[in-house]
Amino acid sequence: MKLRLASTADRRQAGARLRGDSTSLVLSSAATSALGLVFWVAATRLYPVEAVGQATTAVNAATVLAGVANLSLGPLYERFLPAAGALRARLVGAGLVLSAVLSVVLGTVFLAVTSADGLVTSRAQALAFVAAVVVLAAFALLDAVLIGAHRARWAALKNTAHAVAKLVAIVLVSCAGTGFTIVLGWIVPAAVAVVVIEVLLLTVLRRGGRQEPHTLPAARELAGYAGVSFGWMIAQAVPGLVVPVLVLSIAGVDQAAYYNIAWTVVTASLLVTSLIAGPYVSAAARPGADLPGLTRSFIRVLALVCLLRGLGVAVAGPVALMLYGTEYAQAGTPLLVVMGVVHLLSGPGHLYGALARVHRRIGYPMVVQAVGSVVLVVLVARWLEPMGIMAVAWAYLVHDLLVLAAAIPPLVALLRVTLRERR
């Protein structure tokens, strides 16, 4: 009887911890989104539209390249770091070094092959862009590491502090008036946050897991999971890297500014969903986890977040654009309304992705994402000239409808297994 009561209490505690971690990440994301809005409002008021167009394109490109440089290590850390025991500090350090090296390579290659005029205009800006990729890769990877180490609230604090610091920085250096001044205002505070978190986290991991044995799967299985996860991540990253460059190249720098400013609202909403999936996957990976209870808690949180995302993007987003100026609101409002509808349709796909990671069945979702991304980019390229930036919204709507149709059958099958499985 006592064991049963203890087990019930443990399950309730695990569910409460998951909800607490998810709530802290959602609140942090809301705060960083609001501060990000203020950041770009300040940029549009303090800098010319050409500088804003250059900065938003550079930040978006660096962010996507940083995601590629992380080699899908983030999902690996969320899924397997709870089982790494005494190997945790070593695995985290190796991942951060590998990410930094690949960031330099990818940033350099991107600048060498890109055809987008005006992204960088000097050698100093090129070096700053590559450095930005390195910093943003570490900044993003640390979110997953902290979630896998069951310190999601550190990630929430890091992101909120960075949002405040970059806003202060952009105001202080506004006298320079160039696009890369905006980029540096974003990157320098992120670099400081990365150094502080890395020192604290590696110290904690070394002290906390010295005698704890690992329960990781075989190296071959880990490598297979990593390879498929990397393909999945590449498929997700392609639209974020290619679409802004297409807008800049085909529609011009002014339209790129309008698109990128509106897209900051969409990006913030996407970040919320990706953040809440991490704590669920990490909690479900623990030996003895109450998978049905955790999954029900995650479904409730995800449903609420998708509803708030849709309403936030479609209703609050256009209001926020008015703060940037009439031209930004007129150009971006239709885009945000359609993207709000897209977000309302995206919940089942996100749920399927999280369940696939927990059960290590990620091959099919990777293929679905790859096909969807190709369709999305092709549609944007074909529709951009006649439709303007609305081409992006309509292409995403087609993309999400295709993903939804492909995800429903395997999602139903996984839910049947998950809701009766106990680890």
CSV table of C-alpha atoms in Angstrom, one decimal:
chain,number,residue,atom,x,y,z
A,1,MET,CA,0.0,0.0,0.0
A,2,LYS,CA,2.8,2.4,0.9
A,3,LEU,CA,4.6,1.6,-2.4
A,4,ARG,CA,1.4,2.3,-4.3
A,5,LEU,CA,0.9,5.6,-2.6
A,6,ALA,CA,4.6,6.5,-3.2
A,7,SER,CA,4.3,5.6,-6.8
A,8,THR,CA,1.1,7.8,-7.2
A,9,ALA,CA,2.9,10.6,-5.4
A,10,ASP,CA,5.9,10.3,-7.7
A,11,ARG,CA,3.7,10.3,-10.8
A,12,ARG,CA,1.9,13.4,-9.6
A,13,GLN,CA,5.3,15.1,-8.8
A,14,ALA,CA,6.6,14.2,-12.3
A,15,GLY,CA,3.5,15.7,-13.9
A,16,ALA,CA,3.7,18.8,-11.8
A,17,ARG,CA,7.4,19.2,-12.7
A,18,LEU,CA,6.6,18.8,-16.4
A,19,ARG,CA,3.9,21.5,-16.1
A,20,GLY,CA,6.2,23.7,-14.1
A,21,ASP,CA,9.0,23.5,-16.6
A,22,SER,CA,6.7,24.0,-19.6
A,23,THR,CA,5.0,26.9,-17.9
A,24,SER,CA,8.4,28.6,-17.1
A,25,LEU,CA,9.5,28.1,-20.7
A,26,VAL,CA,6.2,29.4,-22.1
A,27,LEU,CA,6.3,32.5,-19.9
A,28,SER,CA,9.9,33.1,-20.8
A,29,SER,CA,9.0,32.8,-24.5
A,30,ALA,CA,6.2,35.2,-24.0
A,31,ALA,CA,8.5,37.7,-22.3
A,32,THR,CA,11.2,37.3,-24.9
A,33,SER,CA,8.6,37.7,-27.7
A,34,ALA,CA,7.3,40.9,-26.2
A,35,LEU,CA,10.8,42.2,-25.7
A,36,GLY,CA,11.7,41.1,-29.2
A,37,LEU,CA,8.8,43.1,-30.5
A,38,VAL,CA,10.1,46.1,-28.6
A,39,PHE,CA,13.6,45.4,-30.0
A,40,TRP,CA,12.5,45.5,-33.6
A,41,VAL,CA,10.2,48.5,-32.9
A,42,ALA,CA,13.3,50.3,-31.6
A,43,ALA,CA,15.3,49.2,-34.6
A,44,THR,CA,12.7,50.5,-37.1
A,45,ARG,CA,12.5,53.8,-35.2
A,46,LEU,CA,16.3,54.2,-34.7
A,47,TYR,CA,17.6,52.8,-38.0
A,48,PRO,CA,16.7,53.2,-41.7
A,49,VAL,CA,14.6,50.5,-43.4
A,50,GLU,CA,17.6,49.3,-45.4
A,51,ALA,CA,19.6,48.6,-42.2
A,52,VAL,CA,16.6,46.8,-40.7
A,53,GLY,CA,16.3,44.6,-43.9
A,54,GLN,CA,20.0,43.8,-43.7
A,55,ALA,CA,19.9,43.0,-40.0
A,56,THR,CA,16.8,40.8,-40.0
A,57,THR,CA,18.0,38.8,-43.0
A,58,ALA,CA,21.5,38.4,-41.4
A,59,VAL,CA,20.0,37.3,-38.0
A,60,ASN,CA,17.5,34.9,-39.6
A,61,ALA,CA,20.3,33.4,-41.8
A,62,ALA,CA,22.7,33.1,-38.9
A,63,THR,CA,20.0,31.5,-36.7
A,64,VAL,CA,19.2,28.8,-39.4
A,65,LEU,CA,22.9,28.1,-40.0
A,66,ALA,CA,23.4,27.8,-36.2
A,67,GLY,CA,20.6,25.2,-36.1
A,68,VAL,CA,22.3,23.2,-38.9
A,69,ALA,CA,25.7,23.4,-37.1
A,70,ASN,CA,24.1,21.9,-34.0
A,71,LEU,CA,23.7,18.6,-36.0
A,72,SER,CA,20.4,17.8,-34.2
A,73,LEU,CA,22.4,17.5,-31.0
A,74,GLY,CA,19.6,19.3,-29.2
A,75,PRO,CA,17.1,16.5,-29.6
A,76,LEU,CA,19.8,14.0,-28.7
A,77,TYR,CA,20.5,15.8,-25.4
A,78,GLU,CA,16.8,16.1,-24.6
A,79,ARG,CA,16.2,12.4,-25.2
A,80,PHE,CA,19.4,10.8,-23.9
A,81,LEU,CA,21.2,13.2,-21.5
A,82,PRO,CA,18.9,12.0,-18.6
A,83,ALA,CA,20.4,8.5,-19.1
A,84,ALA,CA,24.1,9.6,-19.6
A,85,GLY,CA,25.1,9.5,-15.9
A,86,ALA,CA,28.8,10.3,-15.3
A,87,LEU,CA,29.3,11.0,-19.1
A,88,ARG,CA,27.1,14.0,-19.1
A,89,ALA,CA,29.7,16.8,-18.7
A,90,ARG,CA,32.0,15.1,-21.3
A,91,LEU,CA,29.2,14.7,-23.8
A,92,VAL,CA,28.0,18.3,-23.4
A,93,GLY,CA,31.5,19.7,-23.8
A,94,ALA,CA,32.2,17.7,-26.9
A,95,GLY,CA,28.9,18.8,-28.5
A,96,LEU,CA,29.6,22.5,-27.9
A,97,VAL,CA,33.1,22.2,-29.4
A,98,LEU,CA,31.8,20.4,-32.5
A,99,SER,CA,29.0,22.9,-32.9
A,100,ALA,CA,31.4,25.8,-32.8
A,101,VAL,CA,33.7,24.3,-35.5
A,102,LEU,CA,30.8,23.5,-37.8
A,103,SER,CA,29.4,27.0,-37.3
A,104,VAL,CA,32.6,28.5,-38.6
A,105,VAL,CA,32.6,26.2,-41.6
A,106,LEU,CA,28.9,26.8,-42.5
A,107,GLY,CA,29.0,30.5,-42.0
A,108,THR,CA,32.0,30.9,-44.2
A,109,VAL,CA,30.5,28.6,-46.9
A,110,PHE,CA,27.2,30.4,-46.8
A,111,LEU,CA,28.8,33.8,-47.4
A,112,ALA,CA,30.9,32.3,-50.3
A,113,VAL,CA,28.0,30.9,-52.2
A,114,THR,CA,25.0,33.2,-51.3
A,115,SER,CA,23.7,35.4,-54.1
A,116,ALA,CA,21.8,37.8,-51.8
A,117,ASP,CA,23.2,41.3,-52.3
A,118,GLY,CA,23.6,43.4,-49.3
A,119,LEU,CA,23.8,40.7,-46.6
A,120,VAL,CA,27.4,41.7,-45.8
A,121,THR,CA,29.3,44.6,-47.3
A,122,SER,CA,32.7,44.3,-45.8
A,123,ARG,CA,35.3,41.8,-44.4
A,124,ALA,CA,34.5,43.0,-40.9
A,125,GLN,CA,30.8,42.3,-41.4
A,126,ALA,CA,31.6,38.8,-42.8
A,127,LEU,CA,33.6,38.0,-39.7
A,128,ALA,CA,30.9,39.3,-37.5
A,129,PHE,CA,28.3,37.1,-39.4
A,130,VAL,CA,30.4,34.0,-38.9
A,131,ALA,CA,30.9,34.8,-35.2
A,132,ALA,CA,27.1,35.3,-34.9
A,133,VAL,CA,26.5,31.8,-36.2
A,134,VAL,CA,28.9,30.4,-33.6
A,135,VAL,CA,27.3,32.3,-30.7
A,136,LEU,CA,23.7,31.5,-31.8
A,137,ALA,CA,24.5,27.8,-32.2
A,138,ALA,CA,25.8,27.6,-28.6
A,139,PHE,CA,22.9,29.7,-27.3
A,140,ALA,CA,20.3,27.4,-28.9
A,141,LEU,CA,22.1,24.2,-28.0
A,142,LEU,CA,22.3,25.2,-24.3
A,143,ASP,CA,18.5,25.3,-24.2
A,144,ALA,CA,18.3,21.6,-25.1
A,145,VAL,CA,21.2,20.7,-22.8
A,146,LEU,CA,19.5,22.5,-19.8
A,147,ILE,CA,16.2,20.7,-20.6
A,148,GLY,CA,18.0,17.4,-20.8
A,149,ALA,CA,19.8,18.1,-17.5
A,150,HIS,CA,16.3,18.9,-15.9
A,151,ARG,CA,17.2,22.6,-15.5
A,152,ALA,CA,14.6,24.0,-17.9
A,153,ARG,CA,14.1,27.1,-15.7
A,154,TRP,CA,17.8,28.1,-16.3
A,155,ALA,CA,17.0,28.2,-20.0
A,156,ALA,CA,14.0,30.4,-19.3
A,157,LEU,CA,16.1,32.8,-17.2
A,158,LYS,CA,18.9,32.8,-19.9
A,159,ASN,CA,16.5,33.7,-22.7
A,160,THR,CA,14.7,36.4,-20.7
A,161,ALA,CA,18.0,38.0,-19.6
A,162,HIS,CA,19.2,38.0,-23.2
A,163,ALA,CA,16.0,39.7,-24.5
A,164,VAL,CA,16.5,42.5,-22.0
A,165,ALA,CA,20.2,42.9,-22.6
A,166,LYS,CA,20.0,43.1,-26.4
A,167,LEU,CA,17.2,45.7,-26.2
A,168,VAL,CA,19.5,47.9,-24.0
A,169,ALA,CA,22.4,47.3,-26.4
A,170,ILE,CA,20.6,48.3,-29.5
A,171,VAL,CA,19.5,51.6,-28.0
A,172,LEU,CA,23.0,52.4,-26.7
A,173,VAL,CA,24.7,51.9,-30.1
A,174,SER,CA,22.0,53.4,-32.3
A,175,CYS,CA,24.2,56.3,-33.3
A,176,ALA,CA,26.1,54.0,-35.7
A,177,GLY,CA,23.0,53.4,-37.8
A,178,THR,CA,24.0,50.3,-39.7
A,179,GLY,CA,22.5,46.9,-40.1
A,180,PHE,CA,25.4,45.1,-38.5
A,181,THR,CA,25.2,47.4,-35.5
A,182,ILE,CA,21.8,45.8,-34.9
A,183,VAL,CA,23.3,42.4,-35.4
A,184,LEU,CA,26.0,43.1,-32.8
A,185,GLY,CA,23.4,44.4,-30.3
A,186,TRP,CA,21.8,41.0,-30.6
A,187,ILE,CA,25.0,38.8,-30.6
A,188,VAL,CA,27.2,40.3,-27.9
A,189,PRO,CA,24.7,39.8,-25.0
A,190,ALA,CA,24.1,36.3,-26.3
A,191,ALA,CA,27.8,35.6,-26.2
A,192,VAL,CA,28.0,36.7,-22.5
A,193,ALA,CA,25.0,34.5,-21.6
A,194,VAL,CA,26.7,31.5,-23.3
A,195,VAL,CA,29.9,31.8,-21.4
A,196,VAL,CA,28.1,32.2,-18.0
A,197,ILE,CA,25.8,29.3,-18.6
A,198,GLU,CA,28.5,27.0,-19.9
A,199,VAL,CA,30.7,27.6,-16.8
A,200,LEU,CA,27.9,27.0,-14.3
A,201,LEU,CA,26.4,24.0,-16.1
A,202,LEU,CA,29.6,22.1,-16.7
A,203,THR,CA,30.5,22.6,-13.0
A,204,VAL,CA,27.2,21.3,-11.9
A,205,LEU,CA,27.3,18.3,-14.2
A,206,ARG,CA,30.8,17.3,-13.2
A,207,ARG,CA,29.9,17.4,-9.5
A,208,GLY,CA,26.5,15.8,-9.8
A,209,GLY,CA,27.1,12.7,-11.8
A,210,ARG,CA,30.6,11.4,-11.0
A,211,GLN,CA,29.5,8.0,-9.6
A,212,GLU,CA,26.2,7.6,-11.6
A,213,PRO,CA,26.3,4.9,-14.2
A,214,HIS,CA,24.9,5.6,-17.7
A,215,THR,CA,22.0,3.7,-19.2
A,216,LEU,CA,22.5,4.8,-22.8
A,217,PRO,CA,21.6,2.5,-25.7
A,218,ALA,CA,24.3,1.0,-27.9
A,219,ALA,CA,26.5,3.3,-29.9
A,220,ARG,CA,25.1,2.0,-33.1
A,221,GLU,CA,21.5,2.9,-32.1
A,222,LEU,CA,22.6,6.3,-30.9
A,223,ALA,CA,24.3,7.0,-34.2
A,224,GLY,CA,21.3,5.9,-36.2
A,225,TYR,CA,19.0,8.1,-34.1
A,226,ALA,CA,21.4,11.0,-34.5
A,227,GLY,CA,21.6,10.6,-38.3
A,228,VAL,CA,17.9,10.5,-38.8
A,229,SER,CA,17.4,13.3,-36.4
A,230,PHE,CA,20.0,15.4,-38.3
A,231,GLY,CA,18.1,14.8,-41.6
A,232,TRP,CA,14.9,15.8,-39.9
A,233,MET,CA,16.5,19.0,-38.6
A,234,ILE,CA,17.9,19.8,-42.0
A,235,ALA,CA,14.5,19.4,-43.5
A,236,GLN,CA,13.1,21.8,-40.9
A,237,ALA,CA,15.9,24.3,-41.4
A,238,VAL,CA,15.7,24.6,-45.2
A,239,PRO,CA,12.7,26.9,-45.4
A,240,GLY,CA,14.0,29.2,-42.7
A,241,LEU,CA,17.3,29.6,-44.6
A,242,VAL,CA,16.0,29.7,-48.2
A,243,VAL,CA,12.7,31.7,-47.9
A,244,PRO,CA,14.2,35.0,-46.4
A,245,VAL,CA,16.9,34.9,-49.1
A,246,LEU,CA,14.2,34.4,-51.8
A,247,VAL,CA,12.2,37.3,-50.5
A,248,LEU,CA,15.3,39.5,-50.4
A,249,SER,CA,16.4,38.5,-53.9
A,250,ILE,CA,13.0,38.5,-55.7
A,251,ALA,CA,11.0,41.1,-53.7
A,252,GLY,CA,13.8,43.4,-52.7
A,253,VAL,CA,15.2,44.8,-49.5
A,254,ASP,CA,12.2,46.8,-48.4
A,255,GLN,CA,9.8,43.8,-48.8
A,256,ALA,CA,12.4,41.7,-46.9
A,257,ALA,CA,12.2,44.2,-44.0
A,258,TYR,CA,8.4,43.9,-44.0
A,259,TYR,CA,8.5,40.2,-44.2
A,260,ASN,CA,11.2,39.6,-41.6
A,261,ILE,CA,9.6,42.0,-39.1
A,262,ALA,CA,6.2,40.2,-39.4
A,263,TRP,CA,8.0,36.8,-39.3
A,264,THR,CA,9.5,37.6,-35.9
A,265,VAL,CA,6.0,37.1,-34.5
A,266,VAL,CA,5.7,33.7,-36.2
A,267,THR,CA,9.2,32.7,-35.1
A,268,ALA,CA,8.4,33.5,-31.5
A,269,SER,CA,5.2,31.3,-31.6
A,270,LEU,CA,7.1,28.4,-33.2
A,271,LEU,CA,9.7,28.6,-30.5
A,272,VAL,CA,7.1,28.2,-27.8
A,273,THR,CA,6.0,24.8,-29.2
A,274,SER,CA,9.5,23.5,-29.7
A,275,LEU,CA,10.4,24.5,-26.1
A,276,ILE,CA,7.5,22.7,-24.5
A,277,ALA,CA,8.2,19.5,-26.4
A,278,GLY,CA,11.7,19.3,-24.9
A,279,PRO,CA,10.7,18.8,-21.2
A,280,TYR,CA,8.1,16.2,-22.2
A,281,VAL,CA,10.7,14.2,-24.2
A,282,SER,CA,13.3,14.5,-21.4
A,283,ALA,CA,10.8,13.5,-18.6
A,284,ALA,CA,9.5,10.6,-20.7
A,285,ALA,CA,13.1,9.3,-21.2
A,286,ARG,CA,13.6,8.7,-17.5
A,287,PRO,CA,13.6,5.1,-16.3
A,288,GLY,CA,10.3,4.4,-14.6
A,289,ALA,CA,8.5,7.4,-16.1
A,290,ASP,CA,4.7,7.4,-16.1
A,291,LEU,CA,4.4,7.8,-19.9
A,292,PRO,CA,0.5,7.9,-20.0
A,293,GLY,CA,0.3,10.5,-17.3
A,294,LEU,CA,3.1,12.6,-18.8
A,295,THR,CA,1.6,12.4,-22.3
A,296,ARG,CA,-1.9,13.5,-21.1
A,297,SER,CA,-0.2,16.5,-19.3
A,298,PHE,CA,1.7,17.3,-22.5
A,299,ILE,CA,-1.4,17.1,-24.7
A,300,ARG,CA,-3.3,19.5,-22.5
A,301,VAL,CA,-0.4,22.0,-22.5
A,302,LEU,CA,0.1,21.6,-26.2
A,303,ALA,CA,-3.5,22.2,-27.0
A,304,LEU,CA,-3.6,25.4,-25.0
A,305,VAL,CA,-0.4,26.6,-26.5
A,306,CYS,CA,-1.6,26.0,-30.1
A,307,LEU,CA,-4.8,27.9,-29.4
A,308,LEU,CA,-2.9,30.8,-27.9
A,309,ARG,CA,-0.3,30.7,-30.7
A,310,GLY,CA,-3.0,30.9,-33.4
A,311,LEU,CA,-4.9,33.8,-31.6
A,312,GLY,CA,-1.7,35.6,-30.8
A,313,VAL,CA,-0.3,35.5,-34.3
A,314,ALA,CA,-3.6,36.3,-36.1
A,315,VAL,CA,-5.1,38.8,-33.6
A,316,ALA,CA,-2.3,40.3,-31.5
A,317,GLY,CA,0.4,40.1,-34.2
A,318,PRO,CA,-1.2,42.7,-36.5
A,319,VAL,CA,-1.7,45.0,-33.5
A,320,ALA,CA,1.9,44.7,-32.7
A,321,LEU,CA,2.9,45.5,-36.3
A,322,MET,CA,1.3,48.9,-35.9
A,323,LEU,CA,4.0,49.8,-33.5
A,324,TYR,CA,6.5,49.4,-36.3
A,325,GLY,CA,4.7,51.8,-38.5
A,326,THR,CA,1.8,51.9,-41.0
A,327,GLU,CA,3.8,50.4,-43.9
A,328,TYR,CA,4.9,47.4,-41.7
A,329,ALA,CA,1.3,46.8,-40.6
A,330,GLN,CA,-0.2,47.0,-44.1
A,331,ALA,CA,2.3,44.6,-45.5
A,332,GLY,CA,2.5,42.1,-42.7
A,333,THR,CA,-1.1,41.8,-41.3
A,334,PRO,CA,-2.5,39.5,-44.1
A,335,LEU,CA,0.6,37.3,-43.7
A,336,LEU,CA,0.0,37.0,-39.9
A,337,VAL,CA,-3.7,36.2,-40.2
A,338,VAL,CA,-3.1,33.3,-42.5
A,339,MET,CA,-0.2,32.0,-40.3
A,340,GLY,CA,-2.5,32.1,-37.3
A,341,VAL,CA,-4.8,29.7,-39.1
A,342,VAL,CA,-1.7,27.6,-39.9
A,343,HIS,CA,-0.8,27.4,-36.2
A,344,LEU,CA,-4.2,26.2,-35.3
A,345,LEU,CA,-3.7,23.2,-37.6
A,346,SER,CA,-0.2,22.4,-36.4
A,347,GLY,CA,-1.0,20.7,-33.1
A,348,PRO,CA,-1.3,17.1,-34.2
A,349,GLY,CA,1.9,17.3,-36.2
A,350,HIS,CA,3.8,18.6,-33.1
A,351,LEU,CA,2.3,15.9,-30.9
A,352,TYR,CA,3.3,13.2,-33.4
A,353,GLY,CA,6.9,14.6,-33.6
A,354,ALA,CA,7.2,14.5,-29.8
A,355,LEU,CA,5.9,10.9,-29.5
A,356,ALA,CA,8.1,9.8,-32.4
A,357,ARG,CA,11.1,11.1,-30.5
A,358,VAL,CA,10.1,9.3,-27.3
A,359,HIS,CA,9.6,6.0,-29.1
A,360,ARG,CA,12.7,6.5,-31.3
A,361,ARG,CA,10.6,6.2,-34.5
A,362,ILE,CA,11.7,9.3,-36.3
A,363,GLY,CA,12.4,8.0,-39.8
A,364,TYR,CA,8.9,8.6,-41.2
A,365,PRO,CA,8.5,12.1,-39.7
A,366,MET,CA,11.9,13.0,-41.2
A,367,VAL,CA,10.7,12.0,-44.7
A,368,VAL,CA,7.4,13.9,-44.3
A,369,GLN,CA,9.2,17.0,-43.2
A,370,ALA,CA,11.7,16.8,-46.1
A,371,VAL,CA,9.0,16.4,-48.7
A,372,GLY,CA,7.0,19.2,-47.1
A,373,SER,CA,10.0,21.6,-47.0
A,374,VAL,CA,10.7,21.0,-50.7
A,375,VAL,CA,7.0,21.7,-51.6
A,376,LEU,CA,7.1,24.8,-49.5
A,377,VAL,CA,10.2,26.3,-51.0
A,378,VAL,CA,9.1,25.5,-54.6
A,379,LEU,CA,5.7,27.2,-53.9
A,380,VAL,CA,7.3,30.3,-52.4
A,381,ALA,CA,9.7,30.6,-55.4
A,382,ARG,CA,6.8,30.3,-57.9
A,383,TRP,CA,4.3,32.5,-56.1
A,384,LEU,CA,6.6,35.3,-54.7
A,385,GLU,CA,6.6,37.5,-57.7
A,386,PRO,CA,2.9,37.6,-58.4
A,387,MET,CA,1.7,37.4,-54.8
A,388,GLY,CA,4.4,39.3,-52.9
A,389,ILE,CA,5.2,38.1,-49.3
A,390,MET,CA,1.7,36.6,-49.0
A,391,ALA,CA,3.2,33.7,-51.1
A,392,VAL,CA,5.0,32.6,-47.9
A,393,ALA,CA,1.8,32.3,-45.9
A,394,TRP,CA,-0.2,30.4,-48.6
A,395,ALA,CA,2.8,28.1,-49.1
A,396,TYR,CA,2.9,27.3,-45.4
A,397,LEU,CA,-0.8,26.6,-45.3
A,398,VAL,CA,-0.4,24.0,-48.1
A,399,HIS,CA,2.7,22.6,-46.3
A,400,ASP,CA,0.9,22.2,-42.9
A,401,LEU,CA,-2.2,20.6,-44.5
A,402,LEU,CA,0.0,18.0,-46.2
A,403,VAL,CA,1.9,17.3,-43.0
A,404,LEU,CA,-1.4,17.0,-41.1
A,405,ALA,CA,-2.7,14.4,-43.6
A,406,ALA,CA,0.5,12.4,-43.4
A,407,ALA,CA,0.8,12.5,-39.6
A,408,ILE,CA,-2.7,11.5,-38.5
A,409,PRO,CA,-2.5,7.7,-39.1
A,410,PRO,CA,0.8,7.1,-37.3
A,411,LEU,CA,-0.2,9.6,-34.5
A,412,VAL,CA,-3.3,7.5,-33.7
A,413,ALA,CA,-1.2,4.3,-33.6
A,414,LEU,CA,1.4,5.8,-31.3
A,415,LEU,CA,-1.2,7.3,-29.0
A,416,ARG,CA,-2.7,3.9,-28.5
A,417,VAL,CA,0.6,2.5,-27.5
A,418,THR,CA,1.7,5.4,-25.4
A,419,LEU,CA,-1.4,5.8,-23.3
A,420,ARG,CA,-1.2,2.2,-22.0
A,421,GLU,CA,2.6,2.0,-21.7
A,422,ARG,CA,4.5,2.4,-18.4
A,423,ARG,CA,8.3,2.6,-18.3
